[in-house]
GROMACS .gro file of C-alpha atoms in nm:
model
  361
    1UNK     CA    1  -3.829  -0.693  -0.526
    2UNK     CA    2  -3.666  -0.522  -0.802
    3UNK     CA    3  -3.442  -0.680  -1.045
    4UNK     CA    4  -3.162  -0.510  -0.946
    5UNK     CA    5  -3.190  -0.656  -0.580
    6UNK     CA    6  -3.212  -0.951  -0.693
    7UNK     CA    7  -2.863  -0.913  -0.894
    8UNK     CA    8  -2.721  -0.745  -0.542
    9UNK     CA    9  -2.832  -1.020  -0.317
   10UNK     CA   10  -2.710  -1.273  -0.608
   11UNK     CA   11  -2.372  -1.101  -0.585
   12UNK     CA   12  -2.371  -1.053  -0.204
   13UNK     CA   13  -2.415  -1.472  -0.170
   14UNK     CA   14  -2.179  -1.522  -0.430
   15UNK     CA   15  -1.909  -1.313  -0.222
   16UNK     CA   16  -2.050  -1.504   0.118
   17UNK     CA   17  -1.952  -1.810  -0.093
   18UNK     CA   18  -1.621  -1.708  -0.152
   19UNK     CA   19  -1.469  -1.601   0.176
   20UNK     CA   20  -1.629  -1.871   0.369
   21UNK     CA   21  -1.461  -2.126   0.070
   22UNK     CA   22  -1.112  -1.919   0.125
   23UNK     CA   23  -1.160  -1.917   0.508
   24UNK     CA   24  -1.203  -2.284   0.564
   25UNK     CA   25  -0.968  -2.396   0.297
   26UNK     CA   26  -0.689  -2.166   0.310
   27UNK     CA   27  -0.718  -2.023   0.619
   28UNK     CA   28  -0.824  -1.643   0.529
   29UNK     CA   29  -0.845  -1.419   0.812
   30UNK     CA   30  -0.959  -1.087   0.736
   31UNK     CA   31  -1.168  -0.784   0.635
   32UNK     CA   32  -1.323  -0.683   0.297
   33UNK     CA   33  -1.532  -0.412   0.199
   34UNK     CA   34  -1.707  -0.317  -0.124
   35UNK     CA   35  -1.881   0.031  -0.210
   36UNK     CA   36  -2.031   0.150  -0.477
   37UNK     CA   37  -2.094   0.479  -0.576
   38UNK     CA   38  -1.945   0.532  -0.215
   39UNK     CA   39  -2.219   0.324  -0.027
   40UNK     CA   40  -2.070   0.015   0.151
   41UNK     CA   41  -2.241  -0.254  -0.044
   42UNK     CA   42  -2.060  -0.583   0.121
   43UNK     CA   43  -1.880  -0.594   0.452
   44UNK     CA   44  -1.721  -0.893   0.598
   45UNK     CA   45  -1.487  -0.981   0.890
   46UNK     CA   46  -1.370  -1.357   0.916
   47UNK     CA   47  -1.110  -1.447   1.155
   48UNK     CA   48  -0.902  -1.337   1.441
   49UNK     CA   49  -0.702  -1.004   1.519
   50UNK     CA   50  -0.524  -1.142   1.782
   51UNK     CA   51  -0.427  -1.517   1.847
   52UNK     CA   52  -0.311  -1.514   2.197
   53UNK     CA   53  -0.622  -1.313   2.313
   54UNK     CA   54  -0.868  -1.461   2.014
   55UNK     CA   55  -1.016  -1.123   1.992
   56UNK     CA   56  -1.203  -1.144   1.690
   57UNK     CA   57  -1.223  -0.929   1.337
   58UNK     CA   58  -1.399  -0.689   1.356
   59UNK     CA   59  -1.509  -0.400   1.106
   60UNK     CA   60  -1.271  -0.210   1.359
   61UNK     CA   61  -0.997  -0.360   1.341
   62UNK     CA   62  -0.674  -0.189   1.228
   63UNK     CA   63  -0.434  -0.337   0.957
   64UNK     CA   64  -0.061  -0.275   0.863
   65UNK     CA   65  -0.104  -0.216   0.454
   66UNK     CA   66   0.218  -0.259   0.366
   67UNK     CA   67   0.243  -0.110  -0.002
   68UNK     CA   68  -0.085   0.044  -0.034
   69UNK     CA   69   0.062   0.304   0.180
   70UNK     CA   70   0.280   0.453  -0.126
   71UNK     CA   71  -0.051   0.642  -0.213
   72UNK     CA   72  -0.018   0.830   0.074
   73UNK     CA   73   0.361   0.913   0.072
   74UNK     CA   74   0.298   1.028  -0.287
   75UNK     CA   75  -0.013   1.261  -0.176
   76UNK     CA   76   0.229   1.401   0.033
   77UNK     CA   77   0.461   1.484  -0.247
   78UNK     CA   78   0.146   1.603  -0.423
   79UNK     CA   79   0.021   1.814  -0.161
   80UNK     CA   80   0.391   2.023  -0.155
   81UNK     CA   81   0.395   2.119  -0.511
   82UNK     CA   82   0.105   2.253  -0.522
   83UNK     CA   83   0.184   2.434  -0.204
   84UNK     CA   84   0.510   2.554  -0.417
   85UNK     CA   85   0.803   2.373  -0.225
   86UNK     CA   86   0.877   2.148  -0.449
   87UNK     CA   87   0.826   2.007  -0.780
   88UNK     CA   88   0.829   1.684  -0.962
   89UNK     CA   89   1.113   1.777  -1.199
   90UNK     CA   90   1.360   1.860  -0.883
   91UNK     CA   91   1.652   1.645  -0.886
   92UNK     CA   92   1.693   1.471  -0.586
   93UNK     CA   93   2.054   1.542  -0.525
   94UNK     CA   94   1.953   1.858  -0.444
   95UNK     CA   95   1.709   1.773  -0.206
   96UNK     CA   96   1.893   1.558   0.028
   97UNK     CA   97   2.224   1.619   0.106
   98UNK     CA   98   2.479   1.399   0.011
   99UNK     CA   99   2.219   1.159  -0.214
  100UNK     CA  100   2.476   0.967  -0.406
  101UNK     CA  101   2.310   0.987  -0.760
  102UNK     CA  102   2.279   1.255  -1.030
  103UNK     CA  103   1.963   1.317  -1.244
  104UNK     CA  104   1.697   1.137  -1.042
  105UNK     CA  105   1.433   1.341  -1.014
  106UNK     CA  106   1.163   1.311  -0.759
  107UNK     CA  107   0.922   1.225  -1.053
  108UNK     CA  108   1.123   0.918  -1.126
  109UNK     CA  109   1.112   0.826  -0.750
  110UNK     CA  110   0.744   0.818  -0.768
  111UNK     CA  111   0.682   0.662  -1.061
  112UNK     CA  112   0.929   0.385  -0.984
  113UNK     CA  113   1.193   0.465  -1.342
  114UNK     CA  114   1.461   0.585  -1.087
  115UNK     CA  115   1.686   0.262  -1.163
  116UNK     CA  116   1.774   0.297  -0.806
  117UNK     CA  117   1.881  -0.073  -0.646
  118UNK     CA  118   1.654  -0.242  -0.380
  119UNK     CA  119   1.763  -0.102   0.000
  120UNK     CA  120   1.620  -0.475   0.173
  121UNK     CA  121   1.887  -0.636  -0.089
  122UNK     CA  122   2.151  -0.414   0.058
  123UNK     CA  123   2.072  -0.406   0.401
  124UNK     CA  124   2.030  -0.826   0.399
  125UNK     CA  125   2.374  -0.785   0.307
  126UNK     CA  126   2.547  -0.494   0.496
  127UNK     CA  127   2.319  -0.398   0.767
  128UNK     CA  128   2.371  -0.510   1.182
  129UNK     CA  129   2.062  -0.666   1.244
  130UNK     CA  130   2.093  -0.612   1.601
  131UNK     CA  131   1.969  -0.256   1.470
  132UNK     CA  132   1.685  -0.110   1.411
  133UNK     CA  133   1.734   0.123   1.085
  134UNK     CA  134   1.539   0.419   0.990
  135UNK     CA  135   1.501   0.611   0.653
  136UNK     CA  136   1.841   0.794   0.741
  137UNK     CA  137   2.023   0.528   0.705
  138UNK     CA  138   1.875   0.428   0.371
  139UNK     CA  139   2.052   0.722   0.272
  140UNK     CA  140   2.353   0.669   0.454
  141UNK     CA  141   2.397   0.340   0.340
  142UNK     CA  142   2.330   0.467  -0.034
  143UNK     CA  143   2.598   0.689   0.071
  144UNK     CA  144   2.836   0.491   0.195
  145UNK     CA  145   2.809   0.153  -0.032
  146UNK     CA  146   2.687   0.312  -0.330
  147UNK     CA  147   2.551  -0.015  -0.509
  148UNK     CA  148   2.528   0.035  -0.867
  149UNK     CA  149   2.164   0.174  -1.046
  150UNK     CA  150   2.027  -0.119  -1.270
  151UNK     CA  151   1.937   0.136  -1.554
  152UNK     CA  152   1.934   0.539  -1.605
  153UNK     CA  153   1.680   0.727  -1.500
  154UNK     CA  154   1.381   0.699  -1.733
  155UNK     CA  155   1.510   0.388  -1.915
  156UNK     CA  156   1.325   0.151  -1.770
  157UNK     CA  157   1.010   0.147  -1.496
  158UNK     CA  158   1.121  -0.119  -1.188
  159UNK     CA  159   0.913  -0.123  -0.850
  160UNK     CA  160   1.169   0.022  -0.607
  161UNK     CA  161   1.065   0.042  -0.235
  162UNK     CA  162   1.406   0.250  -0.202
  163UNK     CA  163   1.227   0.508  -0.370
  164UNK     CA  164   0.943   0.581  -0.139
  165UNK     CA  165   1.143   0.573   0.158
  166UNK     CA  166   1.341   0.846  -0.015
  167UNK     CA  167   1.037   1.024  -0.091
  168UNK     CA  168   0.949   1.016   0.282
  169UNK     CA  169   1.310   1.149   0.363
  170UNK     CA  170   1.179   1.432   0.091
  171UNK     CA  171   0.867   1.552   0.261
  172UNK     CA  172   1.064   1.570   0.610
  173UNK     CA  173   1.318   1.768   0.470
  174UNK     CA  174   1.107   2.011   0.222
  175UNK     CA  175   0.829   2.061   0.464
  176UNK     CA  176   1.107   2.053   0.815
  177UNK     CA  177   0.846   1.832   0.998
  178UNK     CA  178   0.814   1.423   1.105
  179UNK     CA  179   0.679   1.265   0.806
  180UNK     CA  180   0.448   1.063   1.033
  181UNK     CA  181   0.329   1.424   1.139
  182UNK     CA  182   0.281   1.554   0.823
  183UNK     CA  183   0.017   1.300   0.711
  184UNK     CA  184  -0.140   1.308   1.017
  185UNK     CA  185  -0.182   1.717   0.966
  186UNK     CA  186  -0.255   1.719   0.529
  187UNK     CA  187  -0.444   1.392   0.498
  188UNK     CA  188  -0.543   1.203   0.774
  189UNK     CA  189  -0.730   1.508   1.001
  190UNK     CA  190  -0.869   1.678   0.744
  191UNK     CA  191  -1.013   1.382   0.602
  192UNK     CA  192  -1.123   1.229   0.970
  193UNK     CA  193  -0.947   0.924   0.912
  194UNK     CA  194  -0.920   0.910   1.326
  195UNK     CA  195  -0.782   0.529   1.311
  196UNK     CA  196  -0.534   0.580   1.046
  197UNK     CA  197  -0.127   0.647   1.129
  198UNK     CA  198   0.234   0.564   1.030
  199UNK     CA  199   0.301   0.289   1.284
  200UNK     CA  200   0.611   0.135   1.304
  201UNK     CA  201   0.534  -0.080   1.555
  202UNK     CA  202   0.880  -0.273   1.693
  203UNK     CA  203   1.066   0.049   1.639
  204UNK     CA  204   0.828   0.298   1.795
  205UNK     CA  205   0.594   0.036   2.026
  206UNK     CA  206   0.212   0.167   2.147
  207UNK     CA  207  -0.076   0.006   2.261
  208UNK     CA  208  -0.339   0.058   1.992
  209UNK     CA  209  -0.713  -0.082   2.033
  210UNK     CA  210  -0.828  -0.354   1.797
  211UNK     CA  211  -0.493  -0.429   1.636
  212UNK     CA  212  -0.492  -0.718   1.353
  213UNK     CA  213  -0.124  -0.831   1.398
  214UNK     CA  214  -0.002  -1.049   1.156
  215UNK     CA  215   0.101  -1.385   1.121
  216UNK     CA  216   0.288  -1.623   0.932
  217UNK     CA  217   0.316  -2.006   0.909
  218UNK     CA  218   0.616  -2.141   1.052
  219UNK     CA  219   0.695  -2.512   0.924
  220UNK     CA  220   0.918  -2.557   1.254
  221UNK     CA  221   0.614  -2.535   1.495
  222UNK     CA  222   0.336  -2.646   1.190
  223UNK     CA  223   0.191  -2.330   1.318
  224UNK     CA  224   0.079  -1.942   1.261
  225UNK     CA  225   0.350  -1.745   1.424
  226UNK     CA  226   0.411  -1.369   1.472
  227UNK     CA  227   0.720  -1.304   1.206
  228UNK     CA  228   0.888  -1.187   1.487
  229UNK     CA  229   0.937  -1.538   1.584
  230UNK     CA  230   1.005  -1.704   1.274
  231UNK     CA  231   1.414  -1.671   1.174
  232UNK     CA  232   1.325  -1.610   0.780
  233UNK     CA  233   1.154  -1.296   0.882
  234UNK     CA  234   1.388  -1.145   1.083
  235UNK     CA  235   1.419  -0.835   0.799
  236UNK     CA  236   1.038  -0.722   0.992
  237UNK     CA  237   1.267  -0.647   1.323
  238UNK     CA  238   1.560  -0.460   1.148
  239UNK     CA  239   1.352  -0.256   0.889
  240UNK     CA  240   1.088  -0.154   1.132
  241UNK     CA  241   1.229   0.207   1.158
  242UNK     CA  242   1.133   0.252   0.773
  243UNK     CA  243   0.835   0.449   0.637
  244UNK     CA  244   0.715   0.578   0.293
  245UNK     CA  245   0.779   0.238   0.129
  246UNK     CA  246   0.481   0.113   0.373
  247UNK     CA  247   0.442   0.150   0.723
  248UNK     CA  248   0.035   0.335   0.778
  249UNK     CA  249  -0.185   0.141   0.962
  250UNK     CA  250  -0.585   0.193   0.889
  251UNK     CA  251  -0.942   0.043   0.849
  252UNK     CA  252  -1.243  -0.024   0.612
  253UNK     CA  253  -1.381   0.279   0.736
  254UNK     CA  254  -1.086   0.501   0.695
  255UNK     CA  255  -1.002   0.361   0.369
  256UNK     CA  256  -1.350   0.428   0.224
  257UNK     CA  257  -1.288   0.804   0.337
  258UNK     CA  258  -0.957   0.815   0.178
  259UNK     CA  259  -1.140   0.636  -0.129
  260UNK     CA  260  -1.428   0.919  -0.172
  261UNK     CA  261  -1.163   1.233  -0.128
  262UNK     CA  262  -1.041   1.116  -0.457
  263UNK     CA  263  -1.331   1.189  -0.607
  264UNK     CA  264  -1.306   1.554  -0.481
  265UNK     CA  265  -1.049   1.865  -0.421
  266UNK     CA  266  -1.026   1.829  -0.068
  267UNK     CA  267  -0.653   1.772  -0.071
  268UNK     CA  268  -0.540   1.821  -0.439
  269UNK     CA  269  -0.673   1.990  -0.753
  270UNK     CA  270  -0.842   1.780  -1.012
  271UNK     CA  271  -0.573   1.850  -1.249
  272UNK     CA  272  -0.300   1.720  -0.960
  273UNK     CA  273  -0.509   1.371  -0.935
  274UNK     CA  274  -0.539   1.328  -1.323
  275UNK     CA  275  -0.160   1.367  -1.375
  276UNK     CA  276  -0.107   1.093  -1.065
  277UNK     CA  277  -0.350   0.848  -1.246
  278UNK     CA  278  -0.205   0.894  -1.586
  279UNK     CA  279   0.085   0.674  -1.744
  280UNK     CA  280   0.471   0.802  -1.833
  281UNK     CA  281   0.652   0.782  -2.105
  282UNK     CA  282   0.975   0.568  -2.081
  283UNK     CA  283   1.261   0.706  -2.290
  284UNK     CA  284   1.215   0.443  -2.578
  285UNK     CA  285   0.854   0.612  -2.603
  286UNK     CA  286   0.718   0.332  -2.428
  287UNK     CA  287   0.390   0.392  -2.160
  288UNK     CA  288   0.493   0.268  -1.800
  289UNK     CA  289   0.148   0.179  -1.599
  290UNK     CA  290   0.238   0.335  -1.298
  291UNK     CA  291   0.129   0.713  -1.164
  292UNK     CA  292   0.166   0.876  -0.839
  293UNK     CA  293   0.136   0.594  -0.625
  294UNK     CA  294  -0.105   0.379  -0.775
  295UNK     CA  295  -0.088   0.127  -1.075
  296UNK     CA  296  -0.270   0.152  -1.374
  297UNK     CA  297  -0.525  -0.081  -1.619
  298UNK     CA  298  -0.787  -0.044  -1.818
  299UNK     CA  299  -1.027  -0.258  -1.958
  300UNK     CA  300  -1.364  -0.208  -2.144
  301UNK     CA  301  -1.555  -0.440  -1.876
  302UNK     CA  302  -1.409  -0.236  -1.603
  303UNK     CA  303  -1.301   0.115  -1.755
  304UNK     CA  304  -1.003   0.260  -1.554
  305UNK     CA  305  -0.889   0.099  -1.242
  306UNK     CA  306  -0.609   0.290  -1.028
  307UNK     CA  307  -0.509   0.015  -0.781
  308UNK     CA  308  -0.210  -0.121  -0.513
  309UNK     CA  309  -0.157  -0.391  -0.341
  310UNK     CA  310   0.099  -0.470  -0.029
  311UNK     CA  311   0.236  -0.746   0.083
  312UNK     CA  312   0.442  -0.784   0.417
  313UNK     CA  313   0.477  -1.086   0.636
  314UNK     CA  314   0.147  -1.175   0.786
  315UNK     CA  315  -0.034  -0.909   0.580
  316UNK     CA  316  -0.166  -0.866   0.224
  317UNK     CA  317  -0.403  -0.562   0.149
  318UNK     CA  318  -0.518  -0.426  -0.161
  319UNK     CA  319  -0.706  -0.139  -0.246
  320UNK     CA  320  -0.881  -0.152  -0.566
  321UNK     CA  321  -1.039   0.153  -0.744
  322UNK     CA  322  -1.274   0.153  -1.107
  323UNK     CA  323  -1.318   0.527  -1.097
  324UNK     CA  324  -1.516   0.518  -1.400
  325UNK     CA  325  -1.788   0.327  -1.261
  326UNK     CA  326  -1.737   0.417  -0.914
  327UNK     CA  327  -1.655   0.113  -0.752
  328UNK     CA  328  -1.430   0.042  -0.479
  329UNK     CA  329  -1.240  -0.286  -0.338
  330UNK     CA  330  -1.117  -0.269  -0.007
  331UNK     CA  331  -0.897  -0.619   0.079
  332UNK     CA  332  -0.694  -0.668   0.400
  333UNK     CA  333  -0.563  -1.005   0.520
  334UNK     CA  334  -0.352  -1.064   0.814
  335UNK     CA  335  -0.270  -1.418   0.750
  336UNK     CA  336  -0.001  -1.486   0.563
  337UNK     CA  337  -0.109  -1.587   0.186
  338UNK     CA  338   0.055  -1.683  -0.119
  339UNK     CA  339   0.068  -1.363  -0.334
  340UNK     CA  340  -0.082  -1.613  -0.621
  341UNK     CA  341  -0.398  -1.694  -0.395
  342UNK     CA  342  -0.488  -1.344  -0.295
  343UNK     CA  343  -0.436  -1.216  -0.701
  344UNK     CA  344  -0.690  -1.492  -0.782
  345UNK     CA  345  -0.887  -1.406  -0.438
  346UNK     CA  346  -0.932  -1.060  -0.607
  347UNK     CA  347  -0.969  -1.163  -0.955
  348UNK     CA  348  -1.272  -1.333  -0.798
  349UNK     CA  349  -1.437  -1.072  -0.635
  350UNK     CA  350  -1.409  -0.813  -0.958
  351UNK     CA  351  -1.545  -1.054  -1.164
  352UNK     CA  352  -1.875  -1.111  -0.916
  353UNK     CA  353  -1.879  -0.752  -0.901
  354UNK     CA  354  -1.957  -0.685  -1.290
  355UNK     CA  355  -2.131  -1.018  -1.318
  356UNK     CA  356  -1.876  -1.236  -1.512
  357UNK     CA  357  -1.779  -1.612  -1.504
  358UNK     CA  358  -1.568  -1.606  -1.175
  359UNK     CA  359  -1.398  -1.927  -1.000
  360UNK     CA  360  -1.326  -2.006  -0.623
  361UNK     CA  361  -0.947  -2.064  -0.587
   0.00000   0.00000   0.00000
């Protein structure tokens, strides 16, 4: 056996160790998968999909990813400059009808320095809950309350979901087609991701094979509930009509598809890619570590790492990519985890994977 088995079956137990440690301690339920150089390297599936049923995890099964799904709304955004319809300096005013705000440009949506206010905030506060809202009324609500920006545009950089459900808005308008549809036709089909689709799955209910739904622990019945049925949740009813800001469904599979055609050209130009992995400048000169979609680090053990995670109730995913040395992490939970437990989880699993010190949370 060569040396370098020995190092991969070294790591592989070491990664065994840790999930089955997480699993019976903190009750992880869910799928990982690690490639390198493209080639799966560790697959596991621990837990169930589906508690009334107890179908098991499988390799199949299909997750909500929450906030890694802003890669995809900003592909889209991607995809129609370069086919000329829009570009990233356009303000947005001029885009949508009736946006509220001057001088936000649809670079600043993406890149999170809008300064725009959170929508969930506003919606907690203004919203009928016995309805179901939808990107429109993002806007219309924008519109009609117009809360106040927390900085101009470029100032500062602050994570604003309200931004990529704008973007989404965007691509229906610019390209006059469902954005669900227009993901399905520019990324997902040409890239065969066959299980992979905007799903809002209250507002827009189907019966999809090998679901993962997920669930959260509800103190009342000392118990892993649907969020559904758990009152503190009740924002994952009322906001179900939103995409962009999260919202696709995939697998491992899928997601290692979407991983290689960033290597390539099938979708963008090199050029497009390198600008969505690079860092802005803030106004005071400053770099913000956000691109197109992804977030940004760099380290001399790891080289450069463009990265996301997502967090919704009942799900945490996280998609984790060291393009330098051609590694991927592919992380997605459906139990509901402390967002401290799954950033050590993963802090964990990069360390076994370029052989460092690494502890078991």
């Amino acid at each position: 056996m060569t040396q370098q088995a020995n190092i991969s079956d070294a790591r592989c137990r070491q990664l065994d160790e840790l999930f089955s440690t997480l699993a019976e301690q903190n009750n992880w339920s869910g799928n990982i998968l690690i490639l390198e150089e493209g080639k799966p390297y560790y697959q596991n599936s621990i837990g169930l999909a589906n508690l009334e049923t107890a179908e098991r995890l499988s390799p199949d099964s299909v997750f909500e990813l929450a906030s890694v799904s802003k890669a995809f709304t900003a592909m889209a955004i991607m995809i129609l400059q370069e086919q000329g319809k829009l570009d990233y300096t356009d303000k947005v005013d001029d885009l949508l009808p009736d946006f509220p705000y001057a001088d936000i440009t649809v670079e600043n949506l993406l890149v999170h320095t809008s300064g725009l206010p959170d929508y969930m905030e506003l919606f907690s506060e203004c919203w009928d809950k016995t309805q179901m809202a939808t990107n429109q009324d993002i806007l219309d609500q924008l519109i009609k309350h117009r809360p106040d920006v927390l900085f101009q545009p470029n100032e500062k950089h602050a994570y604003s979901n309200t931004g990529y459900a704008l973007l989404a808005s965007i691509v229906e308008h610019v390209a006059d087609t469902r954005f669900t549809d227009f993901l399905q036709q520019q990324i997902f089909q040409p890239l065969g991701m066959q299980h992979t689709k905007v799903y809002n799955r209250r507002y827009s209910p189907e019966l999809i094979q090998h679901f993962a739904y997920g669930y959260v622990y509800s103190a009342q019945s000392e118990a892993f509930v649907l969020p559904d049925d758990s009152r503190e949740h009740d924002f994952v009813i009322y906001l179900d009509g939103i995409q962009g800001d999260g919202a696709v469904s995939s697998t491992l599979d899928d997601l290692r598809k979407w991983d290689r055609a960033l290597y390539t050209e099938k979708l963008v130009k090199k050029e497009t890619l390198e600008r969505a992995f690079s860092p802005v400048q803030l106004t005071d000169n400053r770099l913000s570590n956000y691109g197109y979609g992804w977030r940004l680090r760099e380290s001399q053990v790891t080289g450069k790492v463009v990265h996301h995670s997502g967090g919704w109730p009942g799900y945490r995913s996280y998609l984790i990519r060291y393009i330098q040395t051609d590694k991927t992490i592919i992380y997605l939970t459906n139990v509901d985890q402390e967002r401290e437990l799954t950033e050590k989880a993963v802090g964990a699993i990069e360390n076994i994977l370029f052989e460092r010190p690494y502890d078991i949370p």
